[in-house]
Amino acid sequence: MGVQGKLIVSLEVKCGGHSVHDIFHTNTQHLPNISPSRVKHFEIHEGEKGEIGSVASWKYYEDGKEMFVKTVIEAIDPQTNSITWNAIEGNLLDLYNSFNVIISSEHQWITYALLYEKKTEDISEPLALLDYCIGVIKDIEGHLLEN
């Protein structure tokens, strides 16, 4: 069993947390246009967008490198405006036995939680991915404020 970890960041957004949550919940397909320097491609393979059990793949840029992940939506909680994705394929699973991303919103705040289990102790914390997540939120906020 690997070493478990959790990284959490909360960001205040001027456009309202519910607006950012809506992008992730029902308009995820727009992320490559909203954040083209970070999200190269998004595609749903199974299920419907924004529904539990739907499977999607993402191509994204982390630290200048193109990465790939396939995710399944594990949970959606309308009370906390949260969505939980579980990585089921891709680069993250080269380093981690499991990797979950939880995005939640409350009023003017967006919170990202990265929950993971490292394959070995010497694997570093996924700080570059956390930085990537912050950048995507800032891109979404800028997009929403412009429109």
Short mmCIF file of N, CA, C and O in Angstrom, two decimals:
data_model
loop_
_atom_site.label_atom_id
_atom_site.label_comp_id
_atom_site.label_asym_id
_atom_site.label_seq_id
_atom_site.Cartn_x
_atom_site.Cartn_y
_atom_site.Cartn_z
N MET A 1 0.84 -1.18 0.00
CA MET A 1 0.00 0.00 0.00
C MET A 1 0.88 1.24 0.00
O MET A 1 1.87 1.32 0.72
N GLY A 2 0.55 2.23 -0.84
CA GLY A 2 1.33 3.45 -0.97
C GLY A 2 1.00 4.49 0.08
O GLY A 2 0.15 4.28 0.94
N VAL A 3 1.67 5.60 -0.02
CA VAL A 3 1.46 6.72 0.89
C VAL A 3 0.29 7.57 0.37
O VAL A 3 0.30 8.00 -0.78
N GLN A 4 -0.68 7.79 1.24
CA GLN A 4 -1.84 8.59 0.84
C GLN A 4 -1.56 10.06 1.09
O GLN A 4 -0.84 10.44 2.01
N GLY A 5 -2.16 10.91 0.24
CA GLY A 5 -1.99 12.34 0.38
C GLY A 5 -3.24 13.09 -0.03
O GLY A 5 -4.14 12.54 -0.69
N LYS A 6 -3.25 14.36 0.36
CA LYS A 6 -4.38 15.22 0.03
C LYS A 6 -3.86 16.65 -0.07
O LYS A 6 -3.15 17.12 0.83
N LEU A 7 -4.16 17.29 -1.18
CA LEU A 7 -3.84 18.71 -1.35
C LEU A 7 -5.15 19.44 -1.59
O LEU A 7 -5.99 18.99 -2.37
N ILE A 8 -5.31 20.57 -0.92
CA ILE A 8 -6.55 21.35 -1.06
C ILE A 8 -6.19 22.81 -1.30
O ILE A 8 -5.30 23.35 -0.65
N VAL A 9 -6.91 23.42 -2.23
CA VAL A 9 -6.77 24.85 -2.45
C VAL A 9 -8.16 25.44 -2.62
O VAL A 9 -9.02 24.84 -3.26
N SER A 10 -8.39 26.60 -2.01
CA SER A 10 -9.64 27.34 -2.19
C SER A 10 -9.31 28.70 -2.78
O SER A 10 -8.38 29.37 -2.33
N LEU A 11 -10.07 29.05 -3.80
CA LEU A 11 -9.85 30.32 -4.49
C LEU A 11 -11.13 31.15 -4.48
O LEU A 11 -12.21 30.61 -4.76
N GLU A 12 -10.98 32.41 -4.21
CA GLU A 12 -12.13 33.32 -4.33
C GLU A 12 -12.27 33.69 -5.80
O GLU A 12 -11.28 34.00 -6.47
N VAL A 13 -13.50 33.63 -6.31
CA VAL A 13 -13.76 33.98 -7.71
C VAL A 13 -14.82 35.07 -7.76
O VAL A 13 -15.84 34.99 -7.09
N LYS A 14 -14.55 36.10 -8.55
CA LYS A 14 -15.45 37.24 -8.65
C LYS A 14 -16.73 36.92 -9.41
O LYS A 14 -17.73 37.60 -9.27
N CYS A 15 -16.70 35.87 -10.22
CA CYS A 15 -17.85 35.51 -11.05
C CYS A 15 -18.84 34.62 -10.30
O CYS A 15 -19.90 34.31 -10.83
N GLY A 16 -18.52 34.21 -9.10
CA GLY A 16 -19.40 33.34 -8.33
C GLY A 16 -19.04 31.88 -8.52
O GLY A 16 -18.85 31.42 -9.64
N GLY A 17 -18.94 31.17 -7.42
CA GLY A 17 -18.57 29.77 -7.46
C GLY A 17 -19.54 28.91 -8.25
O GLY A 17 -19.15 27.97 -8.93
N HIS A 18 -20.82 29.26 -8.20
CA HIS A 18 -21.82 28.47 -8.93
C HIS A 18 -21.59 28.52 -10.44
O HIS A 18 -21.84 27.55 -11.14
N SER A 19 -21.10 29.65 -10.95
CA SER A 19 -20.84 29.77 -12.39
C SER A 19 -19.68 28.87 -12.82
O SER A 19 -19.73 28.25 -13.88
N VAL A 20 -18.65 28.81 -12.00
CA VAL A 20 -17.51 27.95 -12.30
C VAL A 20 -17.95 26.49 -12.19
O VAL A 20 -17.61 25.66 -13.04
N HIS A 21 -18.73 26.18 -11.17
CA HIS A 21 -19.24 24.81 -11.00
C HIS A 21 -20.04 24.38 -12.23
O HIS A 21 -19.92 23.24 -12.69
N ASP A 22 -20.83 25.29 -12.79
CA ASP A 22 -21.63 24.98 -13.97
C ASP A 22 -20.74 24.58 -15.16
O ASP A 22 -21.09 23.67 -15.90
N ILE A 23 -19.60 25.23 -15.31
CA ILE A 23 -18.68 24.86 -16.39
C ILE A 23 -18.23 23.42 -16.21
O ILE A 23 -18.26 22.62 -17.14
N PHE A 24 -17.85 23.05 -15.00
CA PHE A 24 -17.37 21.69 -14.75
C PHE A 24 -18.49 20.65 -14.78
O PHE A 24 -18.27 19.52 -15.16
N HIS A 25 -19.69 21.05 -14.40
CA HIS A 25 -20.78 20.09 -14.30
C HIS A 25 -21.46 19.84 -15.64
O HIS A 25 -21.65 18.69 -16.04
N THR A 26 -21.83 20.90 -16.35
CA THR A 26 -22.63 20.71 -17.57
C THR A 26 -22.01 21.28 -18.84
O THR A 26 -22.53 21.06 -19.92
N ASN A 27 -20.92 21.99 -18.73
CA ASN A 27 -20.31 22.61 -19.91
C ASN A 27 -18.82 22.31 -20.02
O ASN A 27 -18.06 23.11 -20.56
N THR A 28 -18.41 21.15 -19.54
CA THR A 28 -17.00 20.77 -19.54
C THR A 28 -16.40 20.77 -20.94
O THR A 28 -15.22 21.07 -21.11
N GLN A 29 -17.23 20.47 -21.93
CA GLN A 29 -16.74 20.40 -23.31
C GLN A 29 -16.19 21.75 -23.80
O GLN A 29 -15.45 21.80 -24.78
N HIS A 30 -16.52 22.84 -23.12
CA HIS A 30 -16.04 24.16 -23.51
C HIS A 30 -14.65 24.49 -22.95
O HIS A 30 -14.05 25.50 -23.33
N LEU A 31 -14.13 23.67 -22.04
CA LEU A 31 -12.84 23.98 -21.42
C LEU A 31 -11.69 24.15 -22.41
O LEU A 31 -10.85 25.03 -22.20
N PRO A 32 -11.59 23.35 -23.50
CA PRO A 32 -10.49 23.60 -24.44
C PRO A 32 -10.54 25.00 -25.07
O PRO A 32 -9.49 25.55 -25.40
N ASN A 33 -11.72 25.57 -25.20
CA ASN A 33 -11.84 26.94 -25.73
C ASN A 33 -11.61 27.99 -24.65
O ASN A 33 -11.09 29.06 -24.93
N ILE A 34 -12.01 27.69 -23.42
CA ILE A 34 -11.88 28.63 -22.31
C ILE A 34 -10.44 28.70 -21.82
O ILE A 34 -9.94 29.76 -21.47
N SER A 35 -9.77 27.55 -21.80
CA SER A 35 -8.41 27.46 -21.27
C SER A 35 -7.50 26.70 -22.22
O SER A 35 -6.97 25.63 -21.90
N PRO A 36 -7.30 27.23 -23.44
CA PRO A 36 -6.55 26.47 -24.46
C PRO A 36 -5.08 26.22 -24.12
O PRO A 36 -4.50 25.26 -24.63
N SER A 37 -4.49 27.02 -23.27
CA SER A 37 -3.09 26.78 -22.91
C SER A 37 -2.95 25.67 -21.88
O SER A 37 -1.85 25.19 -21.62
N ARG A 38 -4.09 25.24 -21.31
CA ARG A 38 -4.06 24.19 -20.28
C ARG A 38 -4.83 22.93 -20.68
O ARG A 38 -4.44 21.83 -20.34
N VAL A 39 -5.97 23.10 -21.36
CA VAL A 39 -6.82 21.96 -21.73
C VAL A 39 -6.80 21.83 -23.25
O VAL A 39 -7.30 22.71 -23.96
N LYS A 40 -6.22 20.75 -23.74
CA LYS A 40 -6.13 20.55 -25.18
C LYS A 40 -7.38 19.89 -25.74
O LYS A 40 -7.86 20.23 -26.82
N HIS A 41 -7.94 18.92 -24.99
CA HIS A 41 -9.04 18.13 -25.53
C HIS A 41 -9.87 17.55 -24.39
O HIS A 41 -9.33 17.16 -23.36
N PHE A 42 -11.18 17.49 -24.59
CA PHE A 42 -12.09 16.84 -23.65
C PHE A 42 -13.11 16.06 -24.47
O PHE A 42 -13.67 16.58 -25.44
N GLU A 43 -13.34 14.80 -24.09
CA GLU A 43 -14.28 13.98 -24.84
C GLU A 43 -15.01 13.02 -23.90
O GLU A 43 -14.38 12.38 -23.05
N ILE A 44 -16.32 12.93 -24.06
CA ILE A 44 -17.12 11.97 -23.29
C ILE A 44 -17.17 10.67 -24.06
O ILE A 44 -17.49 10.66 -25.25
N HIS A 45 -16.87 9.56 -23.38
CA HIS A 45 -16.86 8.25 -24.01
C HIS A 45 -18.07 7.41 -23.64
O HIS A 45 -18.54 6.62 -24.46
N GLU A 46 -18.54 7.56 -22.42
CA GLU A 46 -19.69 6.79 -21.96
C GLU A 46 -20.56 7.69 -21.10
O GLU A 46 -20.05 8.53 -20.36
N GLY A 47 -21.87 7.47 -21.17
CA GLY A 47 -22.78 8.23 -20.34
C GLY A 47 -23.03 9.63 -20.90
O GLY A 47 -22.65 9.95 -22.03
N GLU A 48 -23.65 10.43 -20.08
CA GLU A 48 -23.99 11.81 -20.44
C GLU A 48 -23.15 12.77 -19.63
O GLU A 48 -22.78 12.47 -18.48
N LYS A 49 -22.86 13.94 -20.20
CA LYS A 49 -22.04 14.91 -19.47
C LYS A 49 -22.72 15.29 -18.16
O LYS A 49 -23.93 15.42 -18.09
N GLY A 50 -21.89 15.38 -17.15
CA GLY A 50 -22.37 15.81 -15.85
C GLY A 50 -23.19 14.79 -15.09
O GLY A 50 -23.87 15.14 -14.14
N GLU A 51 -23.11 13.51 -15.47
CA GLU A 51 -23.86 12.48 -14.76
C GLU A 51 -22.91 11.48 -14.11
O GLU A 51 -21.85 11.16 -14.66
N ILE A 52 -23.31 10.97 -12.96
CA ILE A 52 -22.52 9.95 -12.27
C ILE A 52 -22.34 8.76 -13.20
O ILE A 52 -23.27 8.33 -13.87
N GLY A 53 -21.12 8.26 -13.25
CA GLY A 53 -20.79 7.12 -14.09
C GLY A 53 -20.31 7.47 -15.48
O GLY A 53 -19.81 6.60 -16.19
N SER A 54 -20.43 8.73 -15.88
CA SER A 54 -19.95 9.10 -17.21
C SER A 54 -18.42 9.05 -17.24
O SER A 54 -17.76 9.38 -16.26
N VAL A 55 -17.90 8.64 -18.38
CA VAL A 55 -16.46 8.47 -18.56
C VAL A 55 -15.99 9.47 -19.62
O VAL A 55 -16.59 9.57 -20.69
N ALA A 56 -14.94 10.20 -19.30
CA ALA A 56 -14.41 11.21 -20.23
C ALA A 56 -12.90 11.15 -20.23
O ALA A 56 -12.27 10.74 -19.26
N SER A 57 -12.31 11.58 -21.35
CA SER A 57 -10.86 11.69 -21.41
C SER A 57 -10.48 13.16 -21.57
O SER A 57 -11.23 13.95 -22.15
N TRP A 58 -9.34 13.48 -21.02
CA TRP A 58 -8.79 14.83 -21.04
C TRP A 58 -7.36 14.77 -21.54
O TRP A 58 -6.59 13.92 -21.11
N LYS A 59 -7.01 15.68 -22.44
CA LYS A 59 -5.61 15.92 -22.77
C LYS A 59 -5.34 17.32 -22.25
O LYS A 59 -6.08 18.26 -22.54
N TYR A 60 -4.28 17.45 -21.48
CA TYR A 60 -3.99 18.73 -20.85
C TYR A 60 -2.49 18.94 -20.77
O TYR A 60 -1.71 18.02 -21.00
N TYR A 61 -2.12 20.18 -20.50
CA TYR A 61 -0.71 20.54 -20.40
C TYR A 61 -0.36 20.81 -18.95
O TYR A 61 -0.95 21.66 -18.31
N GLU A 62 0.60 20.04 -18.45
CA GLU A 62 1.08 20.22 -17.09
C GLU A 62 2.58 20.45 -17.15
O GLU A 62 3.30 19.60 -17.67
N ASP A 63 3.03 21.57 -16.68
CA ASP A 63 4.45 21.92 -16.75
C ASP A 63 4.99 21.85 -18.17
O ASP A 63 6.11 21.40 -18.41
N GLY A 64 4.17 22.25 -19.14
CA GLY A 64 4.58 22.27 -20.54
C GLY A 64 4.54 20.93 -21.25
O GLY A 64 4.82 20.84 -22.43
N LYS A 65 4.16 19.87 -20.52
CA LYS A 65 4.09 18.53 -21.12
C LYS A 65 2.63 18.16 -21.36
O LYS A 65 1.77 18.42 -20.51
N GLU A 66 2.38 17.52 -22.51
CA GLU A 66 1.02 17.05 -22.77
C GLU A 66 0.78 15.80 -21.95
O GLU A 66 1.57 14.86 -21.96
N MET A 67 -0.34 15.79 -21.24
CA MET A 67 -0.71 14.67 -20.38
C MET A 67 -2.08 14.14 -20.81
O MET A 67 -2.83 14.83 -21.50
N PHE A 68 -2.39 12.94 -20.37
CA PHE A 68 -3.67 12.31 -20.68
C PHE A 68 -4.24 11.68 -19.41
O PHE A 68 -3.50 11.10 -18.62
N VAL A 69 -5.55 11.81 -19.25
CA VAL A 69 -6.23 11.11 -18.16
C VAL A 69 -7.64 10.76 -18.62
O VAL A 69 -8.28 11.53 -19.34
N LYS A 70 -8.08 9.58 -18.23
CA LYS A 70 -9.47 9.18 -18.44
C LYS A 70 -10.10 9.12 -17.06
O LYS A 70 -9.51 8.54 -16.14
N THR A 71 -11.27 9.74 -16.91
CA THR A 71 -11.91 9.84 -15.61
C THR A 71 -13.34 9.32 -15.66
O THR A 71 -13.96 9.28 -16.71
N VAL A 72 -13.83 8.98 -14.50
CA VAL A 72 -15.24 8.65 -14.33
C VAL A 72 -15.77 9.54 -13.21
O VAL A 72 -15.08 9.79 -12.22
N ILE A 73 -16.98 10.07 -13.39
CA ILE A 73 -17.59 10.87 -12.33
C ILE A 73 -18.14 9.89 -11.29
O ILE A 73 -19.00 9.08 -11.58
N GLU A 74 -17.58 9.97 -10.09
CA GLU A 74 -17.97 9.08 -9.00
C GLU A 74 -19.14 9.63 -8.20
O GLU A 74 -19.95 8.87 -7.68
N ALA A 75 -19.18 10.95 -8.04
CA ALA A 75 -20.21 11.54 -7.19
C ALA A 75 -20.51 12.97 -7.63
O ALA A 75 -19.63 13.68 -8.12
N ILE A 76 -21.77 13.34 -7.45
CA ILE A 76 -22.20 14.73 -7.63
C ILE A 76 -23.09 15.04 -6.44
O ILE A 76 -24.03 14.30 -6.15
N ASP A 77 -22.77 16.11 -5.74
CA ASP A 77 -23.55 16.50 -4.57
C ASP A 77 -24.11 17.91 -4.78
O ASP A 77 -23.37 18.89 -4.69
N PRO A 78 -25.40 18.02 -5.08
CA PRO A 78 -25.99 19.34 -5.31
C PRO A 78 -25.99 20.23 -4.05
O PRO A 78 -25.99 21.45 -4.16
N GLN A 79 -25.96 19.63 -2.86
CA GLN A 79 -25.94 20.40 -1.62
C GLN A 79 -24.64 21.20 -1.46
O GLN A 79 -24.66 22.33 -1.00
N THR A 80 -23.53 20.58 -1.85
CA THR A 80 -22.23 21.25 -1.72
C THR A 80 -21.69 21.69 -3.07
O THR A 80 -20.56 22.16 -3.15
N ASN A 81 -22.51 21.55 -4.12
CA ASN A 81 -22.06 21.87 -5.48
C ASN A 81 -20.71 21.22 -5.75
O ASN A 81 -19.77 21.87 -6.18
N SER A 82 -20.62 19.91 -5.49
CA SER A 82 -19.34 19.23 -5.69
C SER A 82 -19.46 18.12 -6.72
O SER A 82 -20.53 17.53 -6.90
N ILE A 83 -18.34 17.88 -7.37
CA ILE A 83 -18.20 16.81 -8.35
C ILE A 83 -16.91 16.07 -8.00
O ILE A 83 -15.87 16.70 -7.76
N THR A 84 -16.97 14.74 -8.00
CA THR A 84 -15.80 13.92 -7.72
C THR A 84 -15.47 13.09 -8.95
O THR A 84 -16.33 12.34 -9.44
N TRP A 85 -14.25 13.25 -9.45
CA TRP A 85 -13.74 12.47 -10.58
C TRP A 85 -12.71 11.49 -10.06
O TRP A 85 -11.90 11.83 -9.20
N ASN A 86 -12.69 10.30 -10.65
CA ASN A 86 -11.70 9.28 -10.34
C ASN A 86 -10.92 8.98 -11.61
O ASN A 86 -11.52 8.69 -12.65
N ALA A 87 -9.59 9.05 -11.54
CA ALA A 87 -8.75 8.69 -12.70
C ALA A 87 -8.77 7.19 -12.87
O ALA A 87 -8.51 6.44 -11.92
N ILE A 88 -9.07 6.74 -14.10
CA ILE A 88 -9.11 5.30 -14.37
C ILE A 88 -8.06 4.88 -15.40
O ILE A 88 -7.80 3.68 -15.54
N GLU A 89 -7.48 5.83 -16.11
CA GLU A 89 -6.38 5.57 -17.05
C GLU A 89 -5.55 6.84 -17.17
O GLU A 89 -6.02 7.92 -16.87
N GLY A 90 -4.32 6.68 -17.65
CA GLY A 90 -3.53 7.85 -17.99
C GLY A 90 -2.26 8.03 -17.18
O GLY A 90 -1.89 7.19 -16.36
N ASN A 91 -1.61 9.17 -17.44
CA ASN A 91 -0.31 9.48 -16.85
C ASN A 91 -0.31 9.50 -15.33
O ASN A 91 0.68 9.10 -14.71
N LEU A 92 -1.37 9.96 -14.72
CA LEU A 92 -1.42 10.02 -13.25
C LEU A 92 -1.23 8.64 -12.63
O LEU A 92 -0.60 8.50 -11.58
N LEU A 93 -1.77 7.63 -13.29
CA LEU A 93 -1.70 6.28 -12.72
C LEU A 93 -0.33 5.63 -12.92
O LEU A 93 -0.09 4.53 -12.42
N ASP A 94 0.58 6.32 -13.61
CA ASP A 94 1.97 5.86 -13.65
C ASP A 94 2.63 6.06 -12.29
O ASP A 94 3.52 5.31 -11.90
N LEU A 95 2.20 7.11 -11.58
CA LEU A 95 2.81 7.47 -10.29
C LEU A 95 1.93 7.16 -9.08
O LEU A 95 2.43 7.03 -7.97
N TYR A 96 0.63 7.07 -9.31
CA TYR A 96 -0.31 6.92 -8.20
C TYR A 96 -1.18 5.69 -8.39
O TYR A 96 -1.61 5.38 -9.49
N ASN A 97 -1.45 5.00 -7.28
CA ASN A 97 -2.37 3.86 -7.32
C ASN A 97 -3.80 4.32 -7.53
O ASN A 97 -4.60 3.63 -8.16
N SER A 98 -4.11 5.47 -6.99
CA SER A 98 -5.44 6.07 -7.17
C SER A 98 -5.29 7.58 -7.15
O SER A 98 -4.36 8.13 -6.54
N PHE A 99 -6.22 8.25 -7.85
CA PHE A 99 -6.18 9.71 -7.91
C PHE A 99 -7.60 10.22 -8.11
O PHE A 99 -8.27 9.83 -9.06
N ASN A 100 -8.06 11.04 -7.17
CA ASN A 100 -9.39 11.64 -7.24
C ASN A 100 -9.26 13.16 -7.19
O ASN A 100 -8.40 13.69 -6.49
N VAL A 101 -10.15 13.81 -7.93
CA VAL A 101 -10.23 15.26 -7.91
C VAL A 101 -11.66 15.62 -7.50
O VAL A 101 -12.62 15.11 -8.08
N ILE A 102 -11.77 16.47 -6.47
CA ILE A 102 -13.08 16.93 -6.03
C ILE A 102 -13.10 18.44 -6.18
O ILE A 102 -12.23 19.14 -5.65
N ILE A 103 -14.09 18.93 -6.91
CA ILE A 103 -14.27 20.38 -7.07
C ILE A 103 -15.60 20.73 -6.42
O ILE A 103 -16.62 20.10 -6.70
N SER A 104 -15.58 21.72 -5.55
CA SER A 104 -16.81 22.18 -4.91
C SER A 104 -16.85 23.69 -4.93
O SER A 104 -15.83 24.37 -5.07
N SER A 105 -18.07 24.23 -4.82
CA SER A 105 -18.22 25.69 -4.84
C SER A 105 -19.18 26.11 -3.74
O SER A 105 -20.10 25.39 -3.36
N GLU A 106 -18.89 27.30 -3.23
CA GLU A 106 -19.74 27.91 -2.22
C GLU A 106 -19.61 29.42 -2.36
O GLU A 106 -18.51 29.97 -2.22
N HIS A 107 -20.70 30.06 -2.65
CA HIS A 107 -20.75 31.51 -2.85
C HIS A 107 -19.68 31.97 -3.83
O HIS A 107 -19.74 31.66 -5.00
N GLN A 108 -18.66 32.66 -3.36
CA GLN A 108 -17.60 33.20 -4.21
C GLN A 108 -16.33 32.33 -4.16
O GLN A 108 -15.26 32.81 -4.49
N TRP A 109 -16.45 31.08 -3.74
CA TRP A 109 -15.28 30.24 -3.53
C TRP A 109 -15.37 28.95 -4.33
O TRP A 109 -16.42 28.32 -4.42
N ILE A 110 -14.23 28.55 -4.87
CA ILE A 110 -14.06 27.24 -5.52
C ILE A 110 -12.98 26.51 -4.74
O ILE A 110 -11.92 27.08 -4.44
N THR A 111 -13.23 25.27 -4.42
CA THR A 111 -12.25 24.45 -3.71
C THR A 111 -11.91 23.23 -4.55
O THR A 111 -12.81 22.55 -5.04
N TYR A 112 -10.62 23.00 -4.75
CA TYR A 112 -10.10 21.81 -5.41
C TYR A 112 -9.47 20.94 -4.32
O TYR A 112 -8.67 21.44 -3.52
N ALA A 113 -9.80 19.67 -4.31
CA ALA A 113 -9.13 18.72 -3.43
C ALA A 113 -8.57 17.60 -4.30
O ALA A 113 -9.30 17.03 -5.12
N LEU A 114 -7.30 17.34 -4.16
CA LEU A 114 -6.65 16.23 -4.85
C LEU A 114 -6.36 15.16 -3.81
O LEU A 114 -5.63 15.41 -2.85
N LEU A 115 -6.94 13.98 -3.97
CA LEU A 115 -6.73 12.87 -3.06
C LEU A 115 -6.03 11.76 -3.85
O LEU A 115 -6.50 11.40 -4.93
N TYR A 116 -4.95 11.24 -3.30
CA TYR A 116 -4.15 10.30 -4.07
C TYR A 116 -3.42 9.33 -3.17
O TYR A 116 -3.27 9.55 -1.97
N GLU A 117 -3.00 8.23 -3.78
CA GLU A 117 -2.15 7.26 -3.11
C GLU A 117 -0.94 7.05 -4.00
O GLU A 117 -1.05 6.55 -5.12
N LYS A 118 0.22 7.45 -3.50
CA LYS A 118 1.47 7.29 -4.25
C LYS A 118 1.84 5.82 -4.34
O LYS A 118 1.60 5.06 -3.41
N LYS A 119 2.46 5.45 -5.46
CA LYS A 119 2.93 4.07 -5.60
C LYS A 119 4.13 3.80 -4.70
O LYS A 119 4.28 2.70 -4.18
N THR A 120 4.98 4.82 -4.51
CA THR A 120 6.13 4.70 -3.62
C THR A 120 6.30 5.99 -2.84
O THR A 120 5.82 7.05 -3.26
N GLU A 121 7.02 5.92 -1.74
CA GLU A 121 7.22 7.09 -0.88
C GLU A 121 8.00 8.20 -1.55
O GLU A 121 7.82 9.37 -1.24
N ASP A 122 8.90 7.87 -2.48
CA ASP A 122 9.76 8.88 -3.08
C ASP A 122 9.09 9.70 -4.19
O ASP A 122 9.70 10.62 -4.72
N ILE A 123 7.86 9.41 -4.52
CA ILE A 123 7.13 10.21 -5.52
C ILE A 123 6.74 11.54 -4.88
O ILE A 123 6.24 11.57 -3.75
N SER A 124 6.99 12.62 -5.59
CA SER A 124 6.70 13.95 -5.03
C SER A 124 5.20 14.22 -5.03
O SER A 124 4.42 13.57 -5.72
N GLU A 125 4.82 15.22 -4.27
CA GLU A 125 3.42 15.63 -4.20
C GLU A 125 3.04 16.24 -5.55
O GLU A 125 3.87 16.86 -6.22
N PRO A 126 1.79 16.11 -5.97
CA PRO A 126 1.37 16.62 -7.29
C PRO A 126 1.13 18.14 -7.31
O PRO A 126 0.06 18.62 -7.66
N LEU A 127 2.17 18.88 -6.94
CA LEU A 127 2.04 20.34 -6.87
C LEU A 127 1.87 20.97 -8.26
O LEU A 127 1.17 21.97 -8.40
N ALA A 128 2.48 20.39 -9.28
CA ALA A 128 2.31 20.92 -10.64
C ALA A 128 0.87 20.78 -11.08
O ALA A 128 0.32 21.67 -11.73
N LEU A 129 0.22 19.69 -10.71
CA LEU A 129 -1.19 19.50 -11.06
C LEU A 129 -2.06 20.48 -10.28
O LEU A 129 -3.03 21.02 -10.82
N LEU A 130 -1.73 20.73 -9.04
CA LEU A 130 -2.47 21.71 -8.25
C LEU A 130 -2.34 23.10 -8.89
O LEU A 130 -3.34 23.83 -9.01
N ASP A 131 -1.14 23.44 -9.33
CA ASP A 131 -0.92 24.71 -10.02
C ASP A 131 -1.74 24.78 -11.31
O ASP A 131 -2.32 25.81 -11.64
N TYR A 132 -1.78 23.67 -12.03
CA TYR A 132 -2.60 23.56 -13.24
C TYR A 132 -4.07 23.85 -12.91
O TYR A 132 -4.73 24.61 -13.61
N CYS A 133 -4.57 23.25 -11.86
CA CYS A 133 -5.97 23.43 -11.46
C CYS A 133 -6.27 24.90 -11.14
O CYS A 133 -7.31 25.43 -11.54
N ILE A 134 -5.35 25.55 -10.46
CA ILE A 134 -5.52 26.97 -10.14
C ILE A 134 -5.58 27.78 -11.43
O ILE A 134 -6.42 28.67 -11.59
N GLY A 135 -4.71 27.47 -12.38
CA GLY A 135 -4.71 28.17 -13.66
C GLY A 135 -6.01 28.00 -14.42
O GLY A 135 -6.52 28.95 -15.02
N VAL A 136 -6.58 26.79 -14.41
CA VAL A 136 -7.85 26.55 -15.09
C VAL A 136 -8.95 27.39 -14.46
O VAL A 136 -9.76 28.01 -15.16
N ILE A 137 -8.99 27.45 -13.13
CA ILE A 137 -10.01 28.26 -12.44
C ILE A 137 -9.85 29.73 -12.83
O ILE A 137 -10.85 30.41 -13.12
N LYS A 138 -8.64 30.23 -12.87
CA LYS A 138 -8.42 31.63 -13.24
C LYS A 138 -8.84 31.88 -14.69
O LYS A 138 -9.42 32.92 -15.01
N ASP A 139 -8.59 30.92 -15.59
CA ASP A 139 -9.03 31.06 -16.97
C ASP A 139 -10.55 31.08 -17.07
O ASP A 139 -11.12 31.87 -17.82
N ILE A 140 -11.21 30.20 -16.32
CA ILE A 140 -12.68 30.16 -16.32
C ILE A 140 -13.23 31.48 -15.77
O ILE A 140 -14.17 32.05 -16.34
N GLU A 141 -12.66 31.94 -14.68
CA GLU A 141 -13.11 33.21 -14.10
C GLU A 141 -12.97 34.35 -15.12
O GLU A 141 -13.91 35.14 -15.31
N GLY A 142 -11.84 34.44 -15.78
CA GLY A 142 -11.63 35.49 -16.79
C GLY A 142 -12.63 35.38 -17.92
O GLY A 142 -13.20 36.39 -18.36
N HIS A 143 -12.90 34.18 -18.36
CA HIS A 143 -13.88 33.94 -19.44
C HIS A 143 -15.28 34.40 -19.01
O HIS A 143 -15.98 35.07 -19.76
N LEU A 144 -15.68 34.01 -17.80
CA LEU A 144 -17.02 34.35 -17.33
C LEU A 144 -17.17 35.86 -17.09
O LEU A 144 -18.24 36.42 -17.34
N LEU A 145 -16.13 36.50 -16.62
CA LEU A 145 -16.20 37.94 -16.39
C LEU A 145 -16.25 38.73 -17.70
O LEU A 145 -16.87 39.79 -17.75
N GLU A 146 -15.62 38.20 -18.76
CA GLU A 146 -15.67 38.85 -20.07
C GLU A 146 -17.04 38.73 -20.71
O GLU A 146 -17.45 39.60 -21.46
N ASN A 147 -17.72 37.62 -20.45
CA ASN A 147 -19.02 37.35 -21.07
C ASN A 147 -20.08 37.66 -20.09
O ASN A 147 -21.04 37.76 -19.88
#
